[in-house]
């Protein structure tokens, strides 16, 4: 297994475990960006 493969697997696992948190964070960030643009 190459280092790239290991990184891909680690990223996949972390993404799976943290997906809910990431979704929540990105949703909040995008909302903040839109609010900043409108202001």
mmCIF file of C-alpha atoms in Angstrom:
data_model
loop_
_atom_site.group_PDB
_atom_site.id
_atom_site.type_symbol
_atom_site.label_atom_id
_atom_site.label_comp_id
_atom_site.label_asym_id
_atom_site.label_seq_id
_atom_site.Cartn_x
_atom_site.Cartn_y
_atom_site.Cartn_z
ATOM 1 C CA UNK A 1 0.000 0.000 0.000
ATOM 2 C CA UNK A 2 1.467 3.321 -1.000
ATOM 3 C CA UNK A 3 1.467 6.409 1.189
ATOM 4 C CA UNK A 4 -1.152 7.926 -1.111
ATOM 5 C CA UNK A 5 -3.408 4.917 -0.623
ATOM 6 C CA UNK A 6 -3.035 5.160 3.148
ATOM 7 C CA UNK A 7 -3.863 8.868 3.021
ATOM 8 C CA UNK A 8 -6.921 8.174 0.881
ATOM 9 C CA UNK A 9 -8.184 5.540 3.307
ATOM 10 C CA UNK A 10 -7.518 7.749 6.326
ATOM 11 C CA UNK A 11 -9.311 10.648 4.640
ATOM 12 C CA UNK A 12 -12.258 8.388 3.799
ATOM 13 C CA UNK A 13 -12.535 7.101 7.366
ATOM 14 C CA UNK A 14 -12.199 10.556 8.910
ATOM 15 C CA UNK A 15 -14.711 11.956 6.416
ATOM 16 C CA UNK A 16 -17.168 9.202 7.325
ATOM 17 C CA UNK A 17 -16.780 9.729 11.068
ATOM 18 C CA UNK A 18 -16.871 13.503 10.864
ATOM 19 C CA UNK A 19 -19.380 13.963 8.047
ATOM 20 C CA UNK A 20 -22.146 15.285 10.289
ATOM 21 C CA UNK A 21 -19.794 17.739 11.974
ATOM 22 C CA UNK A 22 -18.319 18.816 8.644
ATOM 23 C CA UNK A 23 -21.755 19.293 7.098
ATOM 24 C CA UNK A 24 -22.809 21.419 10.057
ATOM 25 C CA UNK A 25 -19.623 23.496 9.915
ATOM 26 C CA UNK A 26 -19.782 24.065 6.146
ATOM 27 C CA UNK A 27 -23.461 24.975 6.331
ATOM 28 C CA UNK A 28 -22.674 27.550 9.018
ATOM 29 C CA UNK A 29 -19.635 28.864 7.109
ATOM 30 C CA UNK A 30 -21.594 29.214 3.875
ATOM 31 C CA UNK A 31 -24.378 31.020 5.692
ATOM 32 C CA UNK A 32 -21.821 33.353 7.259
ATOM 33 C CA UNK A 33 -20.235 34.025 3.860
ATOM 34 C CA UNK A 34 -23.609 34.809 2.313
ATOM 35 C CA UNK A 35 -24.464 37.095 5.214
ATOM 36 C CA UNK A 36 -21.126 38.888 4.792
ATOM 37 C CA UNK A 37 -21.726 39.371 1.069
ATOM 38 C CA UNK A 38 -25.226 40.739 1.646
ATOM 39 C CA UNK A 39 -24.088 43.113 4.358
#
